[in-house]
PDB file of C-alpha atoms in Angstrom:
ATOM      1  CA  MET A   1      -7.120  31.247 -22.150  1.00 87.00           C
ATOM      2  CA  GLN A   2      -5.016  31.666 -19.395  1.00 93.00           C
ATOM      3  CA  PRO A   3      -4.392  28.583 -17.255  1.00 95.00           C
ATOM      4  CA  GLY A   4      -4.826  27.595 -13.563  1.00 95.00           C
ATOM      5  CA  ILE A   5      -8.016  29.663 -12.355  1.00 96.00           C
ATOM      6  CA  TYR A   6     -11.941  28.580 -13.679  1.00 96.00           C
ATOM      7  CA  HIS A   7     -13.887  30.151 -17.119  1.00 95.00           C
ATOM      8  CA  THR A   8     -17.023  30.292 -18.145  1.00 94.00           C
ATOM      9  CA  LEU A   9     -16.890  28.654 -21.897  1.00 95.00           C
ATOM     10  CA  ILE A  10     -19.302  27.928 -24.452  1.00 95.00           C
ATOM     11  CA  ILE A  11     -19.897  24.658 -25.569  1.00 95.00           C
ATOM     12  CA  ARG A  12     -18.783  24.633 -29.494  1.00 94.00           C
ATOM     13  CA  ARG A  13     -18.896  21.018 -31.014  1.00 93.00           C
ATOM     14  CA  GLN A  14     -18.928  17.529 -29.188  1.00 92.00           C
ATOM     15  CA  THR A  15     -16.090  15.046 -30.833  1.00 92.00           C
ATOM     16  CA  SER A  16     -14.970  11.463 -30.052  1.00 92.00           C
ATOM     17  CA  VAL A  17     -12.540  12.732 -27.657  1.00 93.00           C
ATOM     18  CA  GLY A  18     -14.770  15.621 -26.038  1.00 93.00           C
ATOM     19  CA  PHE A  19     -15.873  18.810 -26.306  1.00 95.00           C
ATOM     20  CA  TYR A  20     -14.710  21.677 -27.445  1.00 95.00           C
ATOM     21  CA  LEU A  21     -15.056  24.785 -25.364  1.00 96.00           C
ATOM     22  CA  SER A  22     -14.635  28.028 -26.399  1.00 95.00           C
ATOM     23  CA  ASP A  23     -14.516  31.900 -25.020  1.00 93.00           C
ATOM     24  CA  GLY A  24     -14.912  33.328 -28.635  1.00 91.00           C
ATOM     25  CA  LYS A  25     -11.564  33.515 -29.404  1.00 92.00           C
ATOM     26  CA  ASP A  26      -9.732  30.611 -28.042  1.00 93.00           C
ATOM     27  CA  ASP A  27     -11.031  26.647 -27.871  1.00 95.00           C
ATOM     28  CA  VAL A  28      -9.899  24.141 -25.269  1.00 96.00           C
ATOM     29  CA  LEU A  29     -10.903  20.587 -25.262  1.00 96.00           C
ATOM     30  CA  LEU A  30     -12.712  19.002 -22.263  1.00 96.00           C
ATOM     31  CA  PRO A  31     -12.045  15.168 -22.096  1.00 95.00           C
ATOM     32  CA  THR A  32     -15.151  13.094 -22.471  1.00 93.00           C
ATOM     33  CA  LYS A  33     -14.819  11.774 -18.755  1.00 92.00           C
ATOM     34  CA  TYR A  34     -15.792  15.396 -17.377  1.00 92.00           C
ATOM     35  CA  CYS A  35     -18.203  16.148 -19.895  1.00 91.00           C
ATOM     36  CA  PRO A  36     -21.783  16.641 -18.336  1.00 89.00           C
ATOM     37  CA  GLN A  37     -24.528  13.830 -19.256  1.00 86.00           C
ATOM     38  CA  LYS A  38     -26.709  17.013 -20.352  1.00 84.00           C
ATOM     39  CA  ALA A  39     -24.930  19.113 -21.991  1.00 85.00           C
ATOM     40  CA  GLU A  40     -25.981  20.632 -24.923  1.00 88.00           C
ATOM     41  CA  ILE A  41     -24.075  22.860 -28.024  1.00 92.00           C
ATOM     42  CA  GLY A  42     -23.905  26.495 -27.571  1.00 91.00           C
ATOM     43  CA  SER A  43     -24.705  25.920 -23.413  1.00 92.00           C
ATOM     44  CA  GLN A  44     -22.289  27.475 -21.177  1.00 92.00           C
ATOM     45  CA  LEU A  45     -19.834  25.311 -18.376  1.00 92.00           C
ATOM     46  CA  ALA A  46     -18.100  26.451 -15.806  1.00 93.00           C
ATOM     47  CA  VAL A  47     -14.288  24.682 -15.698  1.00 95.00           C
ATOM     48  CA  PHE A  48     -10.951  24.856 -15.091  1.00 96.00           C
ATOM     49  CA  VAL A  49      -8.066  24.942 -17.290  1.00 96.00           C
ATOM     50  CA  TYR A  50      -4.778  24.049 -16.765  1.00 96.00           C
ATOM     51  CA  LEU A  51      -2.220  22.455 -18.715  1.00 94.00           C
ATOM     52  CA  ASP A  52      -1.839  18.484 -20.066  1.00 90.00           C
ATOM     53  CA  GLN A  53       1.095  16.251 -20.079  1.00 88.00           C
ATOM     54  CA  MET A  54       2.190  17.711 -22.945  1.00 88.00           C
ATOM     55  CA  ASN A  55       1.797  21.426 -22.252  1.00 88.00           C
ATOM     56  CA  ARG A  56      -1.196  22.344 -24.248  1.00 91.00           C
ATOM     57  CA  PRO A  57      -4.509  23.632 -22.452  1.00 93.00           C
ATOM     58  CA  VAL A  58      -7.149  20.985 -21.248  1.00 96.00           C
ATOM     59  CA  ALA A  59     -10.384  22.290 -19.322  1.00 96.00           C
ATOM     60  CA  THR A  60     -11.703  20.209 -16.447  1.00 95.00           C
ATOM     61  CA  THR A  61     -14.673  19.978 -14.469  1.00 93.00           C
ATOM     62  CA  LEU A  62     -12.282  19.155 -11.409  1.00 93.00           C
ATOM     63  CA  ASN A  63     -11.582  21.296  -8.337  1.00 93.00           C
ATOM     64  CA  PRO A  64      -8.320  21.717  -7.619  1.00 94.00           C
ATOM     65  CA  TYR A  65      -7.224  22.780  -4.303  1.00 93.00           C
ATOM     66  CA  ALA A  66      -5.775  26.135  -5.069  1.00 93.00           C
ATOM     67  CA  ILE A  67      -5.655  28.072  -8.200  1.00 95.00           C
ATOM     68  CA  VAL A  68      -3.407  30.487  -9.751  1.00 96.00           C
ATOM     69  CA  GLY A  69      -2.527  33.564  -6.921  1.00 93.00           C
ATOM     70  CA  ASP A  70      -3.782  31.491  -3.729  1.00 93.00           C
ATOM     71  CA  PHE A  71      -1.557  29.846  -0.876  1.00 93.00           C
ATOM     72  CA  ALA A  72      -2.073  26.057  -0.197  1.00 93.00           C
ATOM     73  CA  PHE A  73      -0.390  23.733   1.824  1.00 93.00           C
ATOM     74  CA  LEU A  74       0.371  20.202  -0.471  1.00 95.00           C
ATOM     75  CA  ARG A  75       1.576  16.936  -0.243  1.00 96.00           C
ATOM     76  CA  VAL A  76       4.383  16.353  -2.445  1.00 97.00           C
ATOM     77  CA  ALA A  77       3.280  13.521  -4.571  1.00 97.00           C
ATOM     78  CA  HIS A  78       6.705  12.207  -6.505  1.00 96.00           C
ATOM     79  CA  ALA A  79      10.415  14.160  -7.523  1.00 96.00           C
ATOM     80  CA  ASN A  80      12.734  14.126 -10.352  1.00 95.00           C
ATOM     81  CA  GLU A  81      15.867  15.851 -11.855  1.00 94.00           C
ATOM     82  CA  PHE A  82      14.006  18.508 -12.403  1.00 94.00           C
ATOM     83  CA  GLY A  83      12.018  18.966  -9.255  1.00 96.00           C
ATOM     84  CA  ALA A  84       9.312  18.075  -7.153  1.00 97.00           C
ATOM     85  CA  PHE A  85       5.632  17.592  -8.079  1.00 97.00           C
ATOM     86  CA  LEU A  86       2.249  19.008  -5.655  1.00 97.00           C
ATOM     87  CA  ASP A  87      -0.865  17.008  -5.580  1.00 97.00           C
ATOM     88  CA  TRP A  88      -3.164  19.699  -6.110  1.00 96.00           C
ATOM     89  CA  GLY A  89      -6.543  17.146  -6.820  1.00 94.00           C
ATOM     90  CA  LEU A  90      -6.306  17.479 -10.708  1.00 94.00           C
ATOM     91  CA  GLU A  91      -4.544  14.159 -12.864  1.00 90.00           C
ATOM     92  CA  LYS A  92      -0.974  16.279 -13.756  1.00 93.00           C
ATOM     93  CA  ASP A  93       0.797  17.385 -10.447  1.00 96.00           C
ATOM     94  CA  LEU A  94       1.784  20.989  -9.582  1.00 97.00           C
ATOM     95  CA  PHE A  95       6.015  21.504 -11.194  1.00 96.00           C
ATOM     96  CA  VAL A  96       8.120  22.961  -8.117  1.00 97.00           C
ATOM     97  CA  PRO A  97      11.087  23.724  -9.669  1.00 96.00           C
ATOM     98  CA  PHE A  98      14.716  23.076  -7.511  1.00 96.00           C
ATOM     99  CA  ALA A  99      14.763  26.975  -7.689  1.00 95.00           C
ATOM    100  CA  GLU A 100      11.476  27.327  -6.435  1.00 96.00           C
ATOM    101  CA  GLN A 101      11.730  25.426  -2.856  1.00 96.00           C
ATOM    102  CA  SER A 102      12.578  27.538   0.181  1.00 93.00           C
ATOM    103  CA  VAL A 103      14.042  23.884   1.428  1.00 94.00           C
ATOM    104  CA  ALA A 104      14.351  20.491  -0.749  1.00 95.00           C
ATOM    105  CA  MET A 105      11.182  18.604  -1.012  1.00 96.00           C
ATOM    106  CA  GLU A 106      10.628  15.363   0.218  1.00 96.00           C
ATOM    107  CA  ILE A 107       7.880  13.026  -1.718  1.00 97.00           C
ATOM    108  CA  ASN A 108       4.677  12.851   1.116  1.00 97.00           C
ATOM    109  CA  LYS A 109       5.545  15.342   3.147  1.00 95.00           C
ATOM    110  CA  ARG A 110       3.302  18.468   3.267  1.00 94.00           C
ATOM    111  CA  TYR A 111       4.537  22.360   2.274  1.00 94.00           C
ATOM    112  CA  PHE A 112       3.625  25.564   2.120  1.00 94.00           C
ATOM    113  CA  VAL A 113       3.311  27.067  -1.416  1.00 95.00           C
ATOM    114  CA  TYR A 114       2.245  30.249  -3.694  1.00 96.00           C
ATOM    115  CA  ILE A 115       0.662  28.671  -7.074  1.00 96.00           C
ATOM    116  CA  HIS A 116       1.478  31.061  -9.887  1.00 96.00           C
ATOM    117  CA  TRP A 117       1.712  31.416 -13.789  1.00 95.00           C
ATOM    118  CA  ASP A 118       5.519  31.542 -14.962  1.00 93.00           C
ATOM    119  CA  GLU A 119       5.441  34.187 -17.890  1.00 91.00           C
ATOM    120  CA  GLN A 120       9.143  32.647 -18.701  1.00 91.00           C
ATOM    121  CA  SER A 121       8.685  29.416 -19.195  1.00 90.00           C
ATOM    122  CA  SER A 122       4.917  29.438 -19.757  1.00 91.00           C
ATOM    123  CA  ARG A 123       3.868  26.451 -17.102  1.00 91.00           C
ATOM    124  CA  LEU A 124       2.075  26.458 -13.937  1.00 95.00           C
ATOM    125  CA  MET A 125       4.311  26.085 -10.758  1.00 96.00           C
ATOM    126  CA  ALA A 126       4.750  26.662  -7.031  1.00 97.00           C
ATOM    127  CA  SER A 127       7.020  28.061  -4.882  1.00 97.00           C
ATOM    128  CA  SER A 128       7.766  27.937  -1.449  1.00 95.00           C
ATOM    129  CA  ASN A 129       9.337  31.396  -0.921  1.00 95.00           C
ATOM    130  CA  THR A 130       5.969  32.563  -0.610  1.00 93.00           C
ATOM    131  CA  ASP A 131       7.635  35.406   0.699  1.00 92.00           C
ATOM    132  CA  ARG A 132       8.649  36.560  -2.692  1.00 92.00           C
ATOM    133  CA  TYR A 133       4.805  36.556  -3.851  1.00 93.00           C
ATOM    134  CA  LEU A 134       3.515  39.155  -1.410  1.00 94.00           C
ATOM    135  CA  SER A 135       2.851  42.541  -2.028  1.00 92.00           C
ATOM    136  CA  LYS A 136       5.523  45.554  -1.968  1.00 91.00           C
ATOM    137  CA  ASP A 137       2.283  47.632  -1.217  1.00 92.00           C
ATOM    138  CA  PRO A 138       1.642  50.480   2.189  1.00 91.00           C
ATOM    139  CA  PHE A 139      -0.333  48.053   4.294  1.00 93.00           C
ATOM    140  CA  PRO A 140      -3.476  48.908   4.040  1.00 93.00           C
ATOM    141  CA  TYR A 141      -5.455  47.815   7.315  1.00 92.00           C
ATOM    142  CA  ALA A 142      -5.987  49.213  10.683  1.00 92.00           C
ATOM    143  CA  VAL A 143      -5.375  47.895  14.128  1.00 90.00           C
ATOM    144  CA  GLY A 144      -8.996  46.016  14.629  1.00 87.00           C
ATOM    145  CA  ASP A 145      -9.755  45.683  11.121  1.00 91.00           C
ATOM    146  CA  GLU A 146     -11.165  42.146  10.419  1.00 90.00           C
ATOM    147  CA  VAL A 147      -9.786  40.466   7.682  1.00 93.00           C
ATOM    148  CA  ASN A 148      -9.230  37.259   5.646  1.00 93.00           C
ATOM    149  CA  LEU A 149      -6.301  34.774   6.297  1.00 93.00           C
ATOM    150  CA  ILE A 150      -4.251  32.069   5.344  1.00 92.00           C
ATOM    151  CA  LEU A 151      -2.811  30.013   7.805  1.00 90.00           C
ATOM    152  CA  GLY A 152       1.281  29.406   6.777  1.00 89.00           C
ATOM    153  CA  ASN A 153       4.138  27.460   8.205  1.00 87.00           C
ATOM    154  CA  ARG A 154       4.308  27.280  12.037  1.00 86.00           C
ATOM    155  CA  SER A 155       7.284  28.302  13.846  1.00 87.00           C
ATOM    156  CA  PRO A 156       8.295  28.530  17.723  1.00 89.00           C
ATOM    157  CA  LEU A 157       6.732  31.716  18.090  1.00 89.00           C
ATOM    158  CA  GLY A 158       3.342  31.164  16.124  1.00 88.00           C
ATOM    159  CA  TYR A 159       1.557  30.765  13.129  1.00 89.00           C
ATOM    160  CA  GLN A 160       2.462  32.927   9.685  1.00 92.00           C
ATOM    161  CA  VAL A 161      -0.483  33.713   8.182  1.00 94.00           C
ATOM    162  CA  ILE A 162      -1.373  35.581   5.046  1.00 95.00           C
ATOM    163  CA  ILE A 163      -3.226  38.191   4.756  1.00 96.00           C
ATOM    164  CA  GLU A 164      -6.091  38.898   2.312  1.00 94.00           C
ATOM    165  CA  LYS A 165      -3.875  36.456   0.179  1.00 92.00           C
ATOM    166  CA  LYS A 166      -1.161  39.680   0.034  1.00 94.00           C
ATOM    167  CA  PHE A 167       0.437  40.094   3.031  1.00 95.00           C
ATOM    168  CA  LYS A 168       2.038  38.274   5.585  1.00 94.00           C
ATOM    169  CA  GLY A 169       1.202  38.977   9.731  1.00 94.00           C
ATOM    170  CA  ILE A 170       2.050  36.453  12.476  1.00 94.00           C
ATOM    171  CA  VAL A 171      -0.261  34.566  14.956  1.00 92.00           C
ATOM    172  CA  TYR A 172       1.569  33.255  17.997  1.00 89.00           C
ATOM    173  CA  HIS A 173       1.190  30.117  19.966  1.00 83.00           C
ATOM    174  CA  SER A 174      -0.792  32.031  23.422  1.00 76.00           C
ATOM    175  CA  GLU A 175      -3.672  33.777  21.083  1.00 76.00           C
ATOM    176  CA  VAL A 176      -4.229  29.710  19.241  1.00 75.00           C
ATOM    177  CA  PHE A 177      -7.399  27.578  21.186  1.00 66.00           C
ATOM    178  CA  ASP A 178      -8.470  25.506  18.448  1.00 68.00           C
ATOM    179  CA  SER A 179      -6.607  23.095  16.552  1.00 72.00           C
ATOM    180  CA  LEU A 180      -4.897  24.657  13.404  1.00 77.00           C
ATOM    181  CA  ARG A 181      -3.515  23.581  10.299  1.00 81.00           C
ATOM    182  CA  PRO A 182      -1.053  25.180   7.525  1.00 85.00           C
ATOM    183  CA  GLY A 183      -3.173  26.143   4.227  1.00 85.00           C
ATOM    184  CA  ASP A 184      -6.903  26.414   6.499  1.00 86.00           C
ATOM    185  CA  PRO A 185      -8.684  29.665   5.773  1.00 88.00           C
ATOM    186  CA  THR A 186      -9.911  31.782   8.828  1.00 87.00           C
ATOM    187  CA  ARG A 187     -10.919  35.172   9.924  1.00 88.00           C
ATOM    188  CA  GLY A 188      -8.619  37.321  12.449  1.00 89.00           C
ATOM    189  CA  PHE A 189      -8.118  40.959  13.696  1.00 91.00           C
ATOM    190  CA  ILE A 190      -5.105  43.418  13.557  1.00 93.00           C
ATOM    191  CA  HIS A 191      -3.665  43.716  16.840  1.00 90.00           C
ATOM    192  CA  GLN A 192      -0.614  45.586  16.258  1.00 91.00           C
ATOM    193  CA  ILE A 193       1.368  46.783  13.444  1.00 93.00           C
ATOM    194  CA  ARG A 194       5.318  47.283  14.408  1.00 90.00           C
ATOM    195  CA  PRO A 195       7.143  50.281  13.516  1.00 87.00           C
ATOM    196  CA  ASP A 196       9.447  47.579  11.572  1.00 87.00           C
ATOM    197  CA  GLY A 197       6.311  46.881   9.344  1.00 87.00           C
ATOM    198  CA  LYS A 198       5.610  43.314  11.459  1.00 91.00           C
ATOM    199  CA  VAL A 199       2.296  42.715  11.765  1.00 95.00           C
ATOM    200  CA  ASP A 200       0.324  40.731  14.540  1.00 94.00           C
ATOM    201  CA  VAL A 201      -2.717  39.346  14.197  1.00 94.00           C
ATOM    202  CA  ARG A 202      -5.496  37.413  16.581  1.00 88.00           C
ATOM    203  CA  LEU A 203      -7.861  35.562  15.842  1.00 84.00           C
ATOM    204  CA  LYS A 204     -10.504  36.871  17.870  1.00 79.00           C
ATOM    205  CA  PRO A 205     -10.976  41.073  17.999  1.00 73.00           C
ATOM    206  CA  ASP A 206     -10.339  42.983  21.232  1.00 67.00           C
ATOM    207  CA  GLY A 207     -12.378  44.670  23.560  1.00 56.00           C
ATOM    208  CA  VAL A 208     -15.806  44.642  23.929  1.00 48.00           C
ATOM    209  CA  GLN A 209     -16.573  42.133  21.157  1.00 55.00           C
ATOM    210  CA  ALA A 210     -14.366  39.750  22.612  1.00 55.00           C
ATOM    211  CA  ILE A 211     -15.746  40.070  25.942  1.00 56.00           C
ATOM    212  CA  GLU A 212     -18.913  39.253  24.633  1.00 69.00           C
ATOM    213  CA  GLY A 213     -17.710  36.533  22.060  1.00 74.00           C
ATOM    214  CA  ASP A 214     -15.830  34.822  25.304  1.00 81.00           C
ATOM    215  CA  ALA A 215     -18.899  34.676  27.133  1.00 84.00           C
ATOM    216  CA  GLU A 216     -20.934  33.469  24.971  1.00 83.00           C
ATOM    217  CA  VAL A 217     -18.118  30.152  24.400  1.00 83.00           C
ATOM    218  CA  LEU A 218     -18.189  29.825  28.230  1.00 87.00           C
ATOM    219  CA  TYR A 219     -22.283  30.168  28.479  1.00 87.00           C
ATOM    220  CA  SER A 220     -22.392  27.344  25.520  1.00 84.00           C
ATOM    221  CA  LEU A 221     -19.686  25.061  27.600  1.00 86.00           C
ATOM    222  CA  LEU A 222     -21.620  24.982  30.625  1.00 89.00           C
ATOM    223  CA  LYS A 223     -24.766  24.193  29.305  1.00 86.00           C
ATOM    224  CA  ARG A 224     -22.864  21.317  27.485  1.00 86.00           C
ATOM    225  CA  HIS A 225     -21.728  20.399  30.795  1.00 87.00           C
ATOM    226  CA  HIS A 226     -24.920  20.579  32.765  1.00 87.00           C
ATOM    227  CA  GLY A 227     -24.132  23.917  34.560  1.00 89.00           C
ATOM    228  CA  PHE A 228     -21.250  23.095  35.751  1.00 92.00           C
ATOM    229  CA  ILE A 229     -17.671  23.200  35.073  1.00 92.00           C
ATOM    230  CA  ALA A 230     -14.384  22.583  37.577  1.00 90.00           C
ATOM    231  CA  LEU A 231     -12.759  26.355  36.337  1.00 91.00           C
ATOM    232  CA  THR A 232     -11.848  29.078  38.581  1.00 90.00           C
ATOM    233  CA  ASP A 233      -9.391  32.506  38.927  1.00 86.00           C
ATOM    234  CA  SER A 234      -6.923  29.817  40.418  1.00 88.00           C
ATOM    235  CA  SER A 235      -6.921  27.499  37.407  1.00 90.00           C
ATOM    236  CA  GLU A 236      -3.704  27.213  35.548  1.00 89.00           C
ATOM    237  CA  PRO A 237      -3.663  28.812  32.043  1.00 87.00           C
ATOM    238  CA  GLU A 238      -3.161  25.850  30.254  1.00 87.00           C
ATOM    239  CA  GLN A 239      -6.337  23.742  32.376  1.00 89.00           C
ATOM    240  CA  ILE A 240      -7.994  26.627  31.015  1.00 88.00           C
ATOM    241  CA  LYS A 241      -6.796  26.376  27.381  1.00 84.00           C
ATOM    242  CA  THR A 242      -7.530  23.020  27.056  1.00 83.00           C
ATOM    243  CA  VAL A 243     -10.979  22.704  28.980  1.00 85.00           C
ATOM    244  CA  ALA A 244     -12.302  26.480  28.084  1.00 84.00           C
ATOM    245  CA  HIS A 245     -10.473  27.007  24.252  1.00 82.00           C
ATOM    246  CA  MET A 246      -9.259  30.290  25.440  1.00 83.00           C
ATOM    247  CA  SER A 247      -6.551  31.851  27.489  1.00 84.00           C
ATOM    248  CA  LYS A 248      -6.286  32.679  31.154  1.00 87.00           C
ATOM    249  CA  LYS A 249      -7.357  36.317  30.482  1.00 85.00           C
ATOM    250  CA  ALA A 250     -10.103  35.991  27.817  1.00 84.00           C
ATOM    251  CA  PHE A 251     -11.981  33.065  30.349  1.00 88.00           C
ATOM    252  CA  LYS A 252     -11.253  36.342  33.618  1.00 89.00           C
ATOM    253  CA  ARG A 253     -12.985  38.608  31.507  1.00 86.00           C
ATOM    254  CA  ALA A 254     -15.705  36.179  29.865  1.00 87.00           C
ATOM    255  CA  VAL A 255     -16.413  35.102  33.697  1.00 90.00           C
ATOM    256  CA  GLY A 256     -16.705  38.652  34.739  1.00 87.00           C
ATOM    257  CA  SER A 257     -19.613  39.170  32.254  1.00 84.00           C
ATOM    258  CA  LEU A 258     -21.286  36.267  32.728  1.00 88.00           C
ATOM    259  CA  TYR A 259     -21.107  37.050  36.852  1.00 86.00           C
ATOM    260  CA  LYS A 260     -22.412  40.836  35.809  1.00 82.00           C
ATOM    261  CA  ALA A 261     -25.511  39.299  34.489  1.00 80.00           C
ATOM    262  CA  HIS A 262     -26.155  37.350  36.827  1.00 82.00           C
ATOM    263  CA  LYS A 263     -25.578  34.339  34.509  1.00 86.00           C
ATOM    264  CA  ILE A 264     -23.579  32.743  37.019  1.00 88.00           C
ATOM    265  CA  THR A 265     -22.256  31.883  40.707  1.00 91.00           C
ATOM    266  CA  LEU A 266     -18.743  31.470  41.756  1.00 91.00           C
ATOM    267  CA  GLU A 267     -18.003  28.744  43.510  1.00 90.00           C
ATOM    268  CA  PRO A 268     -14.636  27.627  45.705  1.00 88.00           C
ATOM    269  CA  ASN A 269     -14.527  24.779  43.061  1.00 89.00           C
ATOM    270  CA  GLY A 270     -15.846  26.421  39.664  1.00 91.00           C
ATOM    271  CA  ILE A 271     -18.117  28.290  38.104  1.00 92.00           C
ATOM    272  CA  ARG A 272     -22.277  27.442  38.020  1.00 91.00           C
ATOM    273  CA  LEU A 273     -24.775  28.251  35.677  1.00 88.00           C
ATOM    274  CA  VAL A 274     -28.153  29.912  37.440  1.00 85.00           C
ATOM    275  CA  ASP A 275     -30.988  27.886  36.804  1.00 73.00           C
TER     276      ASP A 275
END
């Protein structure tokens, strides 16, 4: 019974310490404190299986922050001479040996890690050497494709992102207009695949879809501001980013789209919704 993932198991018997659940081959204990009150022998339960302090499989109805195969941004709860231990939402913290730390981990700091099952030691682990766990397969996506992203570490250029849990890309700071945190899942669009294989990602689509999306955002913003905002083509990019949460280029395209649709009028000090 693979630890580190969810299983749907059958309740086989009840004891003084809890339910014993089975997948038809192996049994695992669900401690009493996690046993649902109305559960009956023979019924199914969805549980998460991990290893207890004695390295024995144990089930829980708690939901960890991430599971095997996931990237996550987790806090160091404590450390000892063997490595660091991350809070991942369960009673037993998640181990990160020194060999799996890209930098020395410090208590109460958060790190972007990959969660995996280590065959050699037969235990659940995390690693901040995340590149080691990315796919070596050819990149299967094309420019314009919409993909699932996990936000990784922030750098001077932007945010590292993990594309579909397999490939690495980057979202540049100039493309970010909302507050983001490493570990957050989001959607994005492949913008460029460079000759060296590096991938640039945008959080908004290019082309007509982007114009429509930005125009809708600007239209909603105008309605929330009683039909007027003090932004023009000559406004500074940082001011536009702060007020409208988009780049100056996207703002100008959105203004053009709304103007052509006769939704706004352009004034010397800003733009106004048409009544």
